[in-house]
Short mmCIF file of C-alpha atoms in Angstrom, two decimals:
data_model
loop_
_atom_site.label_atom_id
_atom_site.label_comp_id
_atom_site.label_asym_id
_atom_site.label_seq_id
_atom_site.Cartn_x
_atom_site.Cartn_y
_atom_site.Cartn_z
CA MET A 858 6.30 -18.17 48.28
CA ASN A 859 8.11 -15.27 46.68
CA PRO A 860 8.05 -15.12 42.90
CA THR A 861 11.15 -16.19 40.91
CA VAL A 862 9.89 -15.19 37.45
CA VAL A 863 9.08 -11.68 36.11
CA VAL A 864 6.39 -11.09 33.58
CA PHE A 865 6.09 -7.64 31.94
CA ASP A 866 3.39 -5.88 30.12
CA ILE A 867 4.94 -3.72 27.37
CA GLY A 868 2.81 -0.70 26.41
CA GLY A 869 2.74 1.74 29.34
CA VAL A 870 5.45 -0.18 31.22
CA LEU A 871 8.35 -0.47 28.86
CA ILE A 872 7.22 1.60 25.87
CA ASP A 873 5.19 4.87 25.89
CA TRP A 874 2.50 4.53 23.30
CA ASN A 875 -0.26 7.09 22.72
CA PRO A 876 -2.22 7.88 19.46
CA ALA A 877 -2.39 11.50 20.56
CA TYR A 878 1.34 11.89 19.77
CA LEU A 879 0.55 11.43 16.11
CA TYR A 880 -2.80 13.23 15.91
CA ARG A 881 -1.41 16.35 17.57
CA LYS A 882 0.54 16.76 14.38
CA LEU A 883 -2.56 16.21 12.15
CA LEU A 884 -5.29 18.13 13.98
CA PRO A 885 -5.55 21.74 14.96
CA ASP A 886 -5.85 21.53 18.79
CA GLU A 887 -6.20 19.27 21.70
CA ALA A 888 -9.94 19.40 21.61
CA ALA A 889 -9.91 18.11 18.01
CA VAL A 890 -7.50 15.30 18.96
CA SER A 891 -9.68 14.26 21.91
CA ALA A 892 -12.78 14.25 19.77
CA PHE A 893 -11.22 12.24 17.00
CA LEU A 894 -9.77 9.66 19.32
CA GLY A 895 -12.98 9.52 21.35
CA GLU A 896 -15.38 9.27 18.45
CA VAL A 897 -13.56 7.80 15.40
CA CYS A 898 -10.24 5.97 16.08
CA THR A 899 -11.40 4.99 19.59
CA SER A 900 -9.57 2.70 22.07
CA ALA A 901 -12.32 0.07 21.49
CA TRP A 902 -11.57 0.28 17.67
CA ASN A 903 -7.85 -0.17 18.34
CA GLU A 904 -8.58 -3.23 20.58
CA GLN A 905 -9.76 -5.23 17.61
CA PHE A 906 -6.23 -5.08 16.21
CA ASP A 907 -4.85 -6.27 19.53
CA ALA A 908 -7.22 -9.17 19.09
CA GLY A 909 -5.95 -10.07 15.69
CA ARG A 910 -8.00 -8.15 13.13
CA PRO A 911 -5.91 -6.91 10.22
CA PHE A 912 -5.35 -3.16 10.01
CA ALA A 913 -6.39 -3.00 6.36
CA GLU A 914 -9.74 -4.56 7.18
CA GLY A 915 -10.45 -2.37 10.22
CA ILE A 916 -9.32 0.86 8.52
CA ALA A 917 -11.45 0.12 5.40
CA ALA A 918 -14.50 -0.52 7.54
CA LEU A 919 -14.12 2.69 9.58
CA GLY A 920 -13.35 4.68 6.42
CA GLU A 921 -16.77 3.74 5.02
CA ARG A 922 -18.43 5.16 8.12
CA HIS A 923 -16.34 8.22 8.14
CA PRO A 924 -15.48 9.03 4.47
CA GLU A 925 -14.51 12.61 5.29
CA ARG A 926 -11.79 11.28 7.74
CA VAL A 927 -10.30 8.64 5.53
CA ALA A 928 -6.85 10.22 5.39
CA LEU A 929 -6.79 10.61 9.17
CA ILE A 930 -7.87 7.03 9.65
CA GLU A 931 -5.29 5.66 7.26
CA ALA A 932 -2.60 7.60 9.17
CA TYR A 933 -3.26 5.18 12.11
CA TRP A 934 -1.42 2.56 10.16
CA LEU A 935 0.77 4.54 7.82
CA ARG A 936 2.22 6.73 10.58
CA TRP A 937 1.78 4.33 13.49
CA HIS A 938 5.45 4.63 14.57
CA GLU A 939 4.71 8.35 15.40
CA MET A 940 2.51 7.15 18.25
CA LEU A 941 5.61 5.82 20.02
CA GLY A 942 6.94 8.13 22.72
CA GLY A 943 10.09 6.26 23.53
CA GLU A 944 11.11 3.96 26.38
CA VAL A 945 9.38 4.45 29.74
CA ALA A 946 12.24 5.82 31.81
CA GLY A 947 14.02 3.14 33.80
CA THR A 948 12.04 0.01 33.15
CA ALA A 949 14.03 -1.31 30.17
CA GLU A 950 17.11 -0.97 32.36
CA ILE A 951 15.37 -3.15 35.01
CA LEU A 952 14.60 -5.69 32.33
CA ARG A 953 18.23 -5.75 31.27
CA LEU A 954 19.44 -6.12 34.86
CA LEU A 955 17.10 -9.04 35.50
CA LYS A 956 18.28 -10.74 32.28
CA THR A 957 21.98 -10.19 33.27
CA VAL A 958 21.66 -12.00 36.54
CA GLY A 959 19.61 -14.85 35.09
CA VAL A 960 16.09 -14.19 36.39
CA PRO A 961 13.56 -15.49 33.88
CA VAL A 962 11.84 -12.51 32.11
CA HIS A 963 8.71 -12.91 30.00
CA ALA A 964 6.02 -10.71 28.57
CA ILE A 965 2.22 -10.75 27.89
CA SER A 966 1.25 -7.87 25.74
CA ASN A 967 -1.96 -6.59 24.11
CA TRP A 968 -0.47 -5.54 20.83
CA SER A 969 -1.23 -6.04 17.09
CA ALA A 970 0.71 -8.88 15.34
CA GLU A 971 1.24 -6.48 12.45
CA THR A 972 2.79 -3.60 14.44
CA PHE A 973 4.74 -5.52 17.03
CA PRO A 974 7.57 -6.35 14.60
CA ARG A 975 7.82 -2.57 13.82
CA ALA A 976 8.18 -1.81 17.55
CA LYS A 977 10.80 -4.56 17.93
CA ASP A 978 12.85 -3.03 15.10
CA ILE A 979 12.81 0.33 17.03
CA TYR A 980 13.34 -1.16 20.49
CA PRO A 981 15.78 -4.13 20.33
CA PHE A 982 15.31 -4.89 24.01
CA LEU A 983 11.90 -6.50 23.08
CA GLY A 984 14.04 -9.40 21.89
CA LEU A 985 15.23 -10.18 25.44
CA PHE A 986 12.06 -11.97 26.67
CA ASP A 987 12.34 -15.75 27.27
CA VAL A 988 8.65 -16.22 26.40
CA LEU A 989 6.67 -13.47 24.69
CA VAL A 990 2.87 -13.76 24.29
CA VAL A 991 1.40 -11.14 21.91
CA SER A 992 -2.37 -10.86 21.85
CA GLY A 993 -2.68 -10.16 18.13
CA THR A 994 -0.77 -13.38 17.38
CA GLU A 995 -2.68 -15.44 19.88
CA LYS A 996 -6.10 -13.82 19.15
CA LEU A 997 -6.57 -13.54 22.93
CA VAL A 998 -6.44 -10.31 24.86
CA LYS A 999 -5.97 -9.30 28.47
CA PRO A 1000 -7.82 -9.31 30.84
CA ASP A 1001 -9.21 -12.54 29.52
CA ALA A 1002 -7.88 -15.38 31.71
CA ALA A 1003 -7.18 -17.41 28.54
CA ILE A 1004 -4.14 -15.34 27.52
CA PHE A 1005 -2.59 -15.73 31.00
CA ASN A 1006 -3.17 -19.47 30.90
CA ARG A 1007 -1.67 -19.63 27.39
CA PHE A 1008 1.44 -17.93 28.84
CA LEU A 1009 1.65 -20.29 31.82
CA GLU A 1010 1.42 -23.28 29.50
CA ARG A 1011 4.02 -21.99 27.15
CA ALA A 1012 6.49 -20.89 29.79
CA GLY A 1013 5.98 -24.02 31.87
CA VAL A 1014 5.56 -22.12 35.09
CA ARG A 1015 2.83 -21.77 37.75
CA ALA A 1016 1.07 -18.43 38.47
CA GLU A 1017 2.39 -18.25 42.02
CA GLU A 1018 5.98 -18.40 40.72
CA CYS A 1019 5.42 -15.19 38.73
CA ILE A 1020 5.12 -11.47 39.40
CA PHE A 1021 3.06 -9.76 36.64
CA ILE A 1022 3.66 -6.02 36.02
CA ASP A 1023 1.04 -4.03 34.16
CA ASP A 1024 -0.23 -0.42 34.14
CA ASN A 1025 -3.81 -1.49 33.62
CA ALA A 1026 -5.87 -2.19 36.80
CA ALA A 1027 -8.18 -4.73 35.03
CA ASN A 1028 -5.26 -6.71 33.85
CA ILE A 1029 -3.73 -6.76 37.28
CA ALA A 1030 -6.98 -7.90 38.83
CA ALA A 1031 -7.31 -10.73 36.28
CA ALA A 1032 -3.68 -11.88 36.94
CA ALA A 1033 -4.17 -11.76 40.70
CA ALA A 1034 -7.39 -13.80 40.46
CA LEU A 1035 -5.26 -16.55 38.77
CA GLY A 1036 -2.69 -16.51 41.52
CA PHE A 1037 -0.01 -14.27 40.08
CA HIS A 1038 1.85 -11.90 42.36
CA THR A 1039 1.22 -8.45 40.81
CA GLU A 1040 2.67 -4.97 40.59
CA HIS A 1041 0.41 -2.18 39.33
CA PHE A 1042 2.97 -0.15 37.47
CA ARG A 1043 3.43 3.54 38.26
CA THR A 1044 7.20 4.30 38.11
CA ALA A 1045 10.38 2.39 37.51
CA GLU A 1046 11.50 3.49 40.97
CA ALA A 1047 8.55 1.91 42.63
CA LEU A 1048 9.01 -1.28 40.51
CA GLU A 1049 12.70 -1.50 41.36
CA ALA A 1050 11.92 -1.16 45.05
CA ARG A 1051 9.35 -3.98 44.94
CA LEU A 1052 11.60 -6.32 42.98
CA THR A 1053 14.42 -5.56 45.40
CA ALA A 1054 12.19 -6.34 48.31
CA LEU A 1055 11.25 -9.67 46.76
CA GLY A 1056 14.97 -10.51 46.24
CA LEU A 1057 14.85 -10.49 42.51
CA LEU A 1058 17.25 -7.54 42.14
CA ALA A 1059 19.35 -8.30 45.16
CA HIS A 1060 21.55 -10.45 42.97
CA VAL A 1061 22.22 -7.40 40.77
CA GLU A 1062 23.84 -5.58 43.71
CA GLU A 1063 25.96 -8.68 44.44
CA ALA A 1064 27.01 -8.96 40.76
CA THR A 1065 28.00 -5.32 40.54
CA ALA A 1066 29.66 -5.09 43.99
#
């Protein structure tokens, strides 16, 4: 069966987020940025916030290990909004179109419960989702099957009814294993073509004709 429900990831699909955007302002060159994000404020360190750890706790613990970098570490929270690079071109418009024609649109996102409200203030389209599952609130993270099952229970849908869109291959594989249709996100154009082929955006053309 073709899917009738669209489930978005957010970071990397709808919003461009990258800590390097901030640290390029604070460190002298690209090599220093890469070293800092590879050795101090690493992706693994950030993932604990996606899993529900408070920023204050994680920053304090890391600052004790790197006392000479405390100001840079604290900037991860204080200047977090400077890691946002804007909307990913085209995908928010696809979300709005799906919503306009009545296709159910949901989201499953690995995101801190503390910073997600800040993102929502900047990007009002994040309020369009019918069901939104944020990892930091649930204390469950992709690609763990538990967060997908939490979403299915909350939305009252079956995996085979949904197409899940994510830029992360591991998350796509986890969703596929549970029976979701999937789209490994690359561009809005490719996503639009896939959703049109599935009939999910065909109604948009009819509505605007």
